[in-house]
Coordinates of C-alpha atoms and ligand atoms in Angstrom, one line a residue:
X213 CA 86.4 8.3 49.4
X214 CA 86.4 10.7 46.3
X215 CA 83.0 12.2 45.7
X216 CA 83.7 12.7 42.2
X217 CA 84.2 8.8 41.8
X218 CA 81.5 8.2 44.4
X219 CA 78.2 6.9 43.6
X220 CA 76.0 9.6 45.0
X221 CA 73.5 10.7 42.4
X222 CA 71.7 12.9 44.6
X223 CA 68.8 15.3 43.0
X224 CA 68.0 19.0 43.5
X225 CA 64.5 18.7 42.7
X226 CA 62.2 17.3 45.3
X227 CA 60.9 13.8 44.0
X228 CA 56.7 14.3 43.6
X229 CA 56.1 10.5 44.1
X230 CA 57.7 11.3 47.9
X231 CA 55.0 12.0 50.1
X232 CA 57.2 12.5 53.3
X233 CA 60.3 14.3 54.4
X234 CA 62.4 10.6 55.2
X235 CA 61.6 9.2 52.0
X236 CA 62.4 12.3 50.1
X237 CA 65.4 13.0 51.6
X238 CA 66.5 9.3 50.9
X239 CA 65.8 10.0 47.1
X240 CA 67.2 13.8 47.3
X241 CA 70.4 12.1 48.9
X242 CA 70.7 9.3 46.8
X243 CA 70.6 6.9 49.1
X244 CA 68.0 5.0 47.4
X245 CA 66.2 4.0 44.2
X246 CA 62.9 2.5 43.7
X247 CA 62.7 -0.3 41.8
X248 CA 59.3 -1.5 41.7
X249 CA 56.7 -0.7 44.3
X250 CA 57.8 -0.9 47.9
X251 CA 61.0 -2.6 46.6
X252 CA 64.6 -0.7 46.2
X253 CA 67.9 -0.4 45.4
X254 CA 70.3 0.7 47.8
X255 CA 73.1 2.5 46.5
X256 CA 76.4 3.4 48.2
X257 CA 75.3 5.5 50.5
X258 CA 72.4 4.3 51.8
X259 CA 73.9 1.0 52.1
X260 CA 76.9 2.2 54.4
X261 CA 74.3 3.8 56.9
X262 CA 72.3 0.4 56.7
X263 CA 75.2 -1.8 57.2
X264 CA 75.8 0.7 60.1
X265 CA 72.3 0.3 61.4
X266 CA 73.1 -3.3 61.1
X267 CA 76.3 -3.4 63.0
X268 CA 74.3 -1.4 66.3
X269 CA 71.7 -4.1 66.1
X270 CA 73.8 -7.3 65.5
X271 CA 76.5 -6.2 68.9
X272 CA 73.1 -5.4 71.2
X273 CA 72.1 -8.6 70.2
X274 CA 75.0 -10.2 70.8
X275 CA 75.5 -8.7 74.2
X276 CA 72.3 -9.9 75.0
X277 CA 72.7 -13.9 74.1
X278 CA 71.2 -14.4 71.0
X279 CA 73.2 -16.1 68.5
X280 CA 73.3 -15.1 64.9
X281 CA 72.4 -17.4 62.3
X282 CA 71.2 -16.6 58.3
X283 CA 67.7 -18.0 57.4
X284 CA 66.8 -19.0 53.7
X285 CA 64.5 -16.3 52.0
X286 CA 62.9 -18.6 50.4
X287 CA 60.8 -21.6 52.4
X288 CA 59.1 -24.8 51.7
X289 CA 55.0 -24.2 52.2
X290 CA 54.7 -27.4 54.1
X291 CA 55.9 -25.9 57.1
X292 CA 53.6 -23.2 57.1
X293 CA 50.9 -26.1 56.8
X294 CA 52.5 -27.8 59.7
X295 CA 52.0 -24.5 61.9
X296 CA 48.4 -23.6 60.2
X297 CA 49.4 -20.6 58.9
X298 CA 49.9 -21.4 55.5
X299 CA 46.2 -20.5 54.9
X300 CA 45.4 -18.7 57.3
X301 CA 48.6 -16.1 56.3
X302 CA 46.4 -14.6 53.3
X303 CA 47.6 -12.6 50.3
X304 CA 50.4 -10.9 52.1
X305 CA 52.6 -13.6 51.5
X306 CA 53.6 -13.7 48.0
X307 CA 53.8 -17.6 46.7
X308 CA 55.4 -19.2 44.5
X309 CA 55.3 -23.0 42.7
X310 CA 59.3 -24.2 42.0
X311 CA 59.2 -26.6 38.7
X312 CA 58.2 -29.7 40.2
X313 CA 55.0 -27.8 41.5
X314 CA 56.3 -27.4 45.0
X315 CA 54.4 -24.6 47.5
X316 CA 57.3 -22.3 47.7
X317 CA 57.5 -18.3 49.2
X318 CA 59.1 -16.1 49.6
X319 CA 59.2 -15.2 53.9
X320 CA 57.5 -12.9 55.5
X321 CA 58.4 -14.1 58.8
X322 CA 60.8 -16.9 60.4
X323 CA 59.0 -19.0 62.9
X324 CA 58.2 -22.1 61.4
X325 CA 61.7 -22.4 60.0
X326 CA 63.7 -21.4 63.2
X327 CA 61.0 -24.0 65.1
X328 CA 62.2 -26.5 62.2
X329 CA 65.8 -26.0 62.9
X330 CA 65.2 -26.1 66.8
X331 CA 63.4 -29.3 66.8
X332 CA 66.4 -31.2 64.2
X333 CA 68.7 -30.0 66.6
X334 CA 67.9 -29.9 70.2
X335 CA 67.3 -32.4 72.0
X336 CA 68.0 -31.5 75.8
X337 CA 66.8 -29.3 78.8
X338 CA 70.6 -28.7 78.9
X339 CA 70.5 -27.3 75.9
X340 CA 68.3 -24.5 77.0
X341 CA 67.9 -21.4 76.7
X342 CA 68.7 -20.6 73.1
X343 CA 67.8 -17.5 71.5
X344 CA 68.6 -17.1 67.7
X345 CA 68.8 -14.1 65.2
X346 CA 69.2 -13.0 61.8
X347 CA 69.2 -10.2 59.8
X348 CA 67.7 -10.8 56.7
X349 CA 65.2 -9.8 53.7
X350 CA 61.6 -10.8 54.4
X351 CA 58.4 -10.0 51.7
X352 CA 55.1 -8.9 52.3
X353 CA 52.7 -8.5 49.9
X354 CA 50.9 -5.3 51.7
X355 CA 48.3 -3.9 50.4
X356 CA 50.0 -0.2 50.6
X357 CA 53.4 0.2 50.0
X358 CA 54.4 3.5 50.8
X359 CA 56.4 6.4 52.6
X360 CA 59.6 4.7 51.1
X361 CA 61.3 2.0 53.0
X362 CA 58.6 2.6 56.4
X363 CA 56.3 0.3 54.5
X364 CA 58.0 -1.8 52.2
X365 CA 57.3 -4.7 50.4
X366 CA 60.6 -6.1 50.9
X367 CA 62.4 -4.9 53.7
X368 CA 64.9 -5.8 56.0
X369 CA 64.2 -7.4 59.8
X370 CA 65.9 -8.6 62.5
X371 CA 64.0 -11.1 63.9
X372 CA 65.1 -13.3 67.0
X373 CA 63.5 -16.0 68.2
X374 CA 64.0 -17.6 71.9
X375 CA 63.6 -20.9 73.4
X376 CA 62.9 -22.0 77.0
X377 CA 61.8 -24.8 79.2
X378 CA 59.2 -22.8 81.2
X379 CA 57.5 -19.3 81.3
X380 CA 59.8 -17.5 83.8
X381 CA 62.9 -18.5 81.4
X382 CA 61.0 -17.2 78.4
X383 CA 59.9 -14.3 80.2
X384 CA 63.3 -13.8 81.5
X385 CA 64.5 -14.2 77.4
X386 CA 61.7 -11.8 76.6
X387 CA 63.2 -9.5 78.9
X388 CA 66.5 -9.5 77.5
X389 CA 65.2 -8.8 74.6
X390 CA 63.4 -5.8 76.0
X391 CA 66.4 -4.2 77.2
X392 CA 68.8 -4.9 74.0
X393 CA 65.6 -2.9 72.0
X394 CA 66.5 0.3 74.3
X395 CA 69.5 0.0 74.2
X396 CA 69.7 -0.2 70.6
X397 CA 67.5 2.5 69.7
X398 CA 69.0 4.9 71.9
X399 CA 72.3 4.0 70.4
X400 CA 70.9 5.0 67.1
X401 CA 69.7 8.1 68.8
X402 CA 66.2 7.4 69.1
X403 CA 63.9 8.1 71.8
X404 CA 61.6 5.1 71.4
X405 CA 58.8 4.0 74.1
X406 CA 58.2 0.7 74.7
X407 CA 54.2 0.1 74.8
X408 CA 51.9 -2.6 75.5
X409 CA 50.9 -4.4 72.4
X410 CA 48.2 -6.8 71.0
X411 CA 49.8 -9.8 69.8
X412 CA 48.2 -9.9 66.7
X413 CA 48.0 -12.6 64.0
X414 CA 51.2 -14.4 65.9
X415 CA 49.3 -15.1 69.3
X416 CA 50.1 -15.3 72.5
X417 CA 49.9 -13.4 75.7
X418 CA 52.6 -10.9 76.1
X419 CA 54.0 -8.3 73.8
X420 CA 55.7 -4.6 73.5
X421 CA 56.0 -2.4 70.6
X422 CA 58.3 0.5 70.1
X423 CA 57.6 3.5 68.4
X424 CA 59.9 6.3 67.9
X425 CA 57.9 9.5 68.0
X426 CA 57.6 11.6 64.9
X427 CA 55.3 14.0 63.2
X428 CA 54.6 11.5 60.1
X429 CA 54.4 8.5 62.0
X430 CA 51.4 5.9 61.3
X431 CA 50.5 6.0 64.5
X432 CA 48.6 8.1 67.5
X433 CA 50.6 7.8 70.2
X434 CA 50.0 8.9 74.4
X435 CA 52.3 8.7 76.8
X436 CA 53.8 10.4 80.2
X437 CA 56.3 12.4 79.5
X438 CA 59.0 10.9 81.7
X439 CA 59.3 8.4 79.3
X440 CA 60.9 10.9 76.9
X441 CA 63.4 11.9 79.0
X442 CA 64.6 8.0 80.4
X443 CA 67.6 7.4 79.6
X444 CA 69.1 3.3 78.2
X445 CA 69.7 0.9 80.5
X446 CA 73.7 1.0 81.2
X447 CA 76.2 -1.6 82.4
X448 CA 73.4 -4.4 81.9
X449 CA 74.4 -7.7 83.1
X450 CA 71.5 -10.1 81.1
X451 CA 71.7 -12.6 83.6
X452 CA 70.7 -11.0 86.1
X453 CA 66.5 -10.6 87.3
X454 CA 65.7 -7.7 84.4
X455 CA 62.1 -7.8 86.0
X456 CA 62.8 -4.6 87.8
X457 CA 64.2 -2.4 85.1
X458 CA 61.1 -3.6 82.7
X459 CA 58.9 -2.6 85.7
X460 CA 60.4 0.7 85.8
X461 CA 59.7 1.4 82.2
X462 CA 56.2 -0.2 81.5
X463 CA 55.1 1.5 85.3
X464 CA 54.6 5.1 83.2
X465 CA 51.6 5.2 80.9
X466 CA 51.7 4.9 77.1
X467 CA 49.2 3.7 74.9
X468 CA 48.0 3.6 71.3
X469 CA 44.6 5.6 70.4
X470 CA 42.4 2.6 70.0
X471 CA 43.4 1.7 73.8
X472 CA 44.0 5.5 74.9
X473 CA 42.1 6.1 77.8
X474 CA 40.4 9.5 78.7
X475 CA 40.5 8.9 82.3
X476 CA 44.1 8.7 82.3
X477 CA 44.6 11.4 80.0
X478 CA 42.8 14.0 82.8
X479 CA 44.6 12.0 85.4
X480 CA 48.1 13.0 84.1
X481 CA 47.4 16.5 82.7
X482 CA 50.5 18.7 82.1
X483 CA 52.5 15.2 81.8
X484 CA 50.9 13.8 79.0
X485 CA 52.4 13.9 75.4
X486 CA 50.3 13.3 72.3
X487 CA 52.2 12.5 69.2
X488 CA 52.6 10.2 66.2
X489 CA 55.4 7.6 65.9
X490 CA 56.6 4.7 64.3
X491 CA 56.7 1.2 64.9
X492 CA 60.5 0.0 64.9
X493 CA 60.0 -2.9 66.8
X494 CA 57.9 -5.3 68.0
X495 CA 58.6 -8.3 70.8
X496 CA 56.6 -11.2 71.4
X497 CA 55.8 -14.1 73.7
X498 CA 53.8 -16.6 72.4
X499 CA 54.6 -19.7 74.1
X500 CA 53.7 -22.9 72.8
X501 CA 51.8 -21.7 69.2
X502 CA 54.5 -23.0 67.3
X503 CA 56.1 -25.3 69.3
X504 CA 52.8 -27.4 69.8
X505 CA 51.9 -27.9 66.7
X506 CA 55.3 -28.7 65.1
X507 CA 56.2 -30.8 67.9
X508 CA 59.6 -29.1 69.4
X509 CA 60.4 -30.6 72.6
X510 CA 63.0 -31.3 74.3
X511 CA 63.9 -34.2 77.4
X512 CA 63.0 -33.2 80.7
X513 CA 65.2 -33.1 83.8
X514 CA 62.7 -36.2 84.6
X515 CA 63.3 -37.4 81.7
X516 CA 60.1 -36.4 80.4
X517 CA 59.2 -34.4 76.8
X518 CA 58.6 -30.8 77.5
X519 CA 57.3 -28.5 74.7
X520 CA 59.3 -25.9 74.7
X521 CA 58.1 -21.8 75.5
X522 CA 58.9 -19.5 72.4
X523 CA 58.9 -15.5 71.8
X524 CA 60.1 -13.8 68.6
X525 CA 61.6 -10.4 68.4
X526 CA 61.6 -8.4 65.4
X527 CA 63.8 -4.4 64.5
X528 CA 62.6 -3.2 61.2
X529 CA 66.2 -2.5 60.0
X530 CA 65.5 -0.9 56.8
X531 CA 62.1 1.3 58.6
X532 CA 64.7 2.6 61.0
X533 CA 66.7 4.4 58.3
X534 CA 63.3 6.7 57.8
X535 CA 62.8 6.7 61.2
X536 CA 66.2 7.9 61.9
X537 CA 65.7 10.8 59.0
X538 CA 62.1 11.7 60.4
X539 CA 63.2 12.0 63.9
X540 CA 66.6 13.9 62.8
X541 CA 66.5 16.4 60.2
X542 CA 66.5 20.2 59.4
X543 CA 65.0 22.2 55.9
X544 CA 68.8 21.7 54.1
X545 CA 68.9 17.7 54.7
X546 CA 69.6 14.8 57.0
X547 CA 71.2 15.3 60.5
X548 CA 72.6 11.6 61.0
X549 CA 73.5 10.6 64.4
X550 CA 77.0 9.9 64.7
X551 CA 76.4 6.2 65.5
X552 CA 75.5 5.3 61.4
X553 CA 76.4 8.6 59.9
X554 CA 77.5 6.7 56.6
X555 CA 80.8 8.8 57.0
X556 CA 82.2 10.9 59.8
X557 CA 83.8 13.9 57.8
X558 CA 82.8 15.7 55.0
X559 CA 86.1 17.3 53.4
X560 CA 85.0 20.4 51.2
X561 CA 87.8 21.6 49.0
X562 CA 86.3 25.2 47.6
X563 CA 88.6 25.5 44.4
X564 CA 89.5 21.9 43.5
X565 CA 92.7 22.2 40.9
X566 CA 94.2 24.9 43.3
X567 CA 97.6 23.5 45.1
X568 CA 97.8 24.8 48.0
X569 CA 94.0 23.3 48.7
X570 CA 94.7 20.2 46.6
X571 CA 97.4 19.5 49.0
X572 CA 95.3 20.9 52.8
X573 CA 93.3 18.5 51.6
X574 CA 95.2 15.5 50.8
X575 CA 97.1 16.1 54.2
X576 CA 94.0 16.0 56.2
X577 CA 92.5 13.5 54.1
X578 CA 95.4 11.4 55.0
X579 CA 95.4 12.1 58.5
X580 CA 92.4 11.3 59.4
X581 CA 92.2 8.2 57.7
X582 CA 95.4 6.7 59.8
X583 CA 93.1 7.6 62.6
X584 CA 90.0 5.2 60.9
X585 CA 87.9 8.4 60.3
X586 CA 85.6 7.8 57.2
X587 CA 85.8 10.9 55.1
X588 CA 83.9 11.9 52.1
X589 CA 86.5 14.2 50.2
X590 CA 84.4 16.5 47.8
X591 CA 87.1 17.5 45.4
X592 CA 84.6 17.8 42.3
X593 CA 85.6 21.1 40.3
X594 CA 82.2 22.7 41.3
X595 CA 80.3 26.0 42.6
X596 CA 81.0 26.4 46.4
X597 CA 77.3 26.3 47.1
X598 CA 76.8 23.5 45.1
X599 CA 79.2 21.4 47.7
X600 CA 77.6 23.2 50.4
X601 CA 74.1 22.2 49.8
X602 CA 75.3 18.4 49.2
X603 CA 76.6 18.2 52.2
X604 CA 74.3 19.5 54.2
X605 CA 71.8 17.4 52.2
X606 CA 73.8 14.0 52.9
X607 CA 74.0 15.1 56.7
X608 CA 78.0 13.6 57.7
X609 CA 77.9 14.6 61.3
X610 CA 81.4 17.3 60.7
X611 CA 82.3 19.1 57.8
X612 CA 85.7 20.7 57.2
X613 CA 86.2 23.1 54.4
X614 CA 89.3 24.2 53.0
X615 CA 89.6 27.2 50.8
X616 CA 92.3 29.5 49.4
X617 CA 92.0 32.5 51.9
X618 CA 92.1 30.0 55.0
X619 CA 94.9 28.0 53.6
X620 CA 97.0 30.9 53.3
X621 CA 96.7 31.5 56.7
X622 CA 97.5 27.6 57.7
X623 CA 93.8 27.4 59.0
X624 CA 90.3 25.3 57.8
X625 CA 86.5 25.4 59.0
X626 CA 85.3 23.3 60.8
X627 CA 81.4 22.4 61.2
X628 CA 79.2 20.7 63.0
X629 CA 76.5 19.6 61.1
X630 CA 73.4 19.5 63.6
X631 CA 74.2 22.8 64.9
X632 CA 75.5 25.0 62.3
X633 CA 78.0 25.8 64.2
X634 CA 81.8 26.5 62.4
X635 CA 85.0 27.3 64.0
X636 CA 88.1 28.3 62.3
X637 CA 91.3 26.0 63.6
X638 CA 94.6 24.9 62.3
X639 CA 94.7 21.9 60.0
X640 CA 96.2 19.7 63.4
X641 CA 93.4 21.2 65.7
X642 CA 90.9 20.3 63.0
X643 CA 92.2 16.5 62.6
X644 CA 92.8 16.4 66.4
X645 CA 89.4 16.8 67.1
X646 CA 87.6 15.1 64.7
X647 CA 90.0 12.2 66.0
X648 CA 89.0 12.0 69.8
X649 CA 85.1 11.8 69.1
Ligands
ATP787 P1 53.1 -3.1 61.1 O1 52.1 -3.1 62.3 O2 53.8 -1.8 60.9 O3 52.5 -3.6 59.9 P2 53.9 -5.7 61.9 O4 53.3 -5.7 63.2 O5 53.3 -6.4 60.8 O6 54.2 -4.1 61.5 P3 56.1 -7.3 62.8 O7 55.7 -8.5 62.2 O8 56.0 -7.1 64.2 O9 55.4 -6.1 62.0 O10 57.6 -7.0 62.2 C1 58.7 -6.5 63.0 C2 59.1 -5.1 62.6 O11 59.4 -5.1 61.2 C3 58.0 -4.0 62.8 O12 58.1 -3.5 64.1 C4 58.5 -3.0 61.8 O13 59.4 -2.1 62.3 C5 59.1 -3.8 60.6 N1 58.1 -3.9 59.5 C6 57.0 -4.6 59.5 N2 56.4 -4.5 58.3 C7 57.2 -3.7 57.5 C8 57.2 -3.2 56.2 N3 56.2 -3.5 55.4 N4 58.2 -2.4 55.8 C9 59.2 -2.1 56.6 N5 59.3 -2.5 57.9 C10 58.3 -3.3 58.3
MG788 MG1 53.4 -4.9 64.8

């Protein structure tokens, strides 16, 4: 891609209505535009990091047996009064009346419908388990919108949502889902800790949050240390008893303020951290809540209706683009990880309109896009510094900068953007390398 056809309106001023680092950066980068509060456009460049986001989530996912499906936006009340939440849901959930006067809204969450489709479709103990996902738009009227996309009123969620005949399979479903969540965040090179959570307004009797530590983060968090330092689960095989690796990782302390616990903190001294984080995800088992009152069953091995055990599973998709930028990021911009850098190279030509750069530049351009490398060419006819600071701002993992002096002598720059670090190399060496990442 071109930068001077690109869509990147990025600013030099720091945006006052940004109260923290992500969500001016976002602006600063132009990844993003608000368009009313706690809702926003995304524009090129935000969007390929999303859709990149997107892509980790939806192949963990995968690899972990749920099954991707797309769930209307927009839902029919009378589900939600069904499940008893239509009331009791309050003014977070924005409502709306279709012309014939129907209780419409617009979703904050997916239960009652997935539990809809379930109980339309599935008939059978055989058909069990099923776990389904989507990634899709959700609304929620909160009260404060704020910090950019970490507390939006629309925002994007993946939210899966399992079915079982008895509590050991849903546990067992609730552990996959467990393990797909660190493997996902560390694949978006997050360090996020898993810790015990109430279940809130959903119910039910087991559930995990995971909060990616970082100074702006909503919430206190405590844990041991280790737990900083653990790295994914590898080579999983999600049929397989997950008990003991979920042991593994909820057997070292963490724990919100509210449930903190002074004791403990004495107890493990020099190996307790204190920080802030960020809620990216949130897992649930909640059993029959749903499934009781809207009836989905299924036939028995004895023939016999059995009401069927549920958890749901949500990723705040858009939240983790902030959370990403809080967690990675230096005083000249964004450090994206290379897993949804929103390109992989940054190609700097220093005097744009000079041939001999024109042409580096089309050459390695060209080379590395045989290889499927996603290069963003800055060939505007602008101040060195100015294509400097832009691409330090927009963060591409590698930059490689061509200018007259250096072409003469057959050789580029290359730079890595989370280090600083620059090396001069031949044009091949430069495309070589960035090839083999
Ligand atoms: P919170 O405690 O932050 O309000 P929640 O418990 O209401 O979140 P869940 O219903 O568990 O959220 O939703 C799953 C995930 O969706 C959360 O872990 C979070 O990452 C994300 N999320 C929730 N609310 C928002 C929001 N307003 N803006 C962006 N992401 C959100
Ligand atoms: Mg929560």
């Amino acid at each position: 891609m071109r930068l001077s056809r690109y869509f990147l309106p990025t600013l030099k001023e720091t945006p006052t209505e940004a109260q923290i680092v992500s969500h001016r950066l976002m602006l600063r980068a132009g990844m993003i535009r608000q368009h009313a509060a706690g809702i926003y456009n995304w524009l090129p460049l935000g969007t390929r990091v999303l859709q990149n986001i997107i892509q980790v989530v939806r192949e963990e996912q995968n690899a972990a047996g749920a099954q991707e499906i797309i769930m209307p936006t927009i839902q029919s009340g009378d589900l939600w009064k069904e499940s008893g939440r239509y009331d009791d849901y309050g003014p977070e959930m924005l409502r709306i009346k279709d012309r014939h006067e129907r209780d419409m809204l617009y979703g904050p969450t997916h239960e009652e419908v997935v539990t809809d489709i379930f109980r339309n479709n599935i008939k059978s103990y055989r058909d069990l388990p099923k776990n389904l996902y989507q990634i899709n738009w959700k609304f929620r009227d909160e009260v404060r919108p704020r910090f950019g996309l970490m507390r939006g009123r629309e925002f994007l969620m993946k939210d899966a949502y399992s079915f079982d005949l008895d509590y050991e399979r849903s546990k067992h479903a609730y552990n996959q889902m467990f393990v797909a969540y660190l493997r996902t965040f560390a694949r978006l090179g997050l360090k996020a800790i898993p810790m015990k959570a109430d279940s809130g307004p959903i119910g039910g009797d087991l559930s995990h949050e995971f909060i990616v530590l970082a100074d702006t983060g909503e919430s206190a968090v405590f844990c041991h240390k280790a737990l900083l330092e653990k790295p994914a689960p590898q080579n999983v095989d999600y049929d397989a008893d997950l008990q003991p690796i979920i042991d593994d990782w909820t057997s070292l302390y963490a724990a919100t303020d509210d449930k903190h616990d002074a004791a403990m903190a004495e107890k493990l001294g020099g190996d307790l951290v204190s920080a802030r984080g960020i809620e990216v995800g949130h897992i649930f088992h909640f059993g029959k809540k749903y499934s009781d009152p809207m009836k989905a069953s299924v036939i028995g091995s004895d023939g016999n209706p059995v009401t069927v055990m549920m958890g749901s599973y949500g990723i705040g998709v858009s939240r983790l683009v902030g959370a990403i930028i809080e967690a990675s990021h230096d005083e000249h911009g964004i450090v994206w990880p290379d897993s949804v850098a929103p390109f992989d190279v940054g190609l700097i030509n220093l005097k744009s309109g000079d041939a001999a750069c024109d042409t580096a530049c089309k050459q390695i351009y060209d080379a590395l896009r045989v290889k499927n490398r996603d290069v963003l060419y800055d060939d505007r006819d602008d101040r060195a510094g100015v294509k400097f600071a832009d691409m330090d701002l927009i963060g591409l993992p590698w930059q490689v900068i061509v200018g007259p002096k250096g072409v003469a002598k057959g050789v580029v720059e290359l730079k890595r953007r989370a280090t600083g670090a620059k090396e001069e190399m031949s044009f091949e060496a430069a495309v070589a390398k960035l090839t083999v990442l």
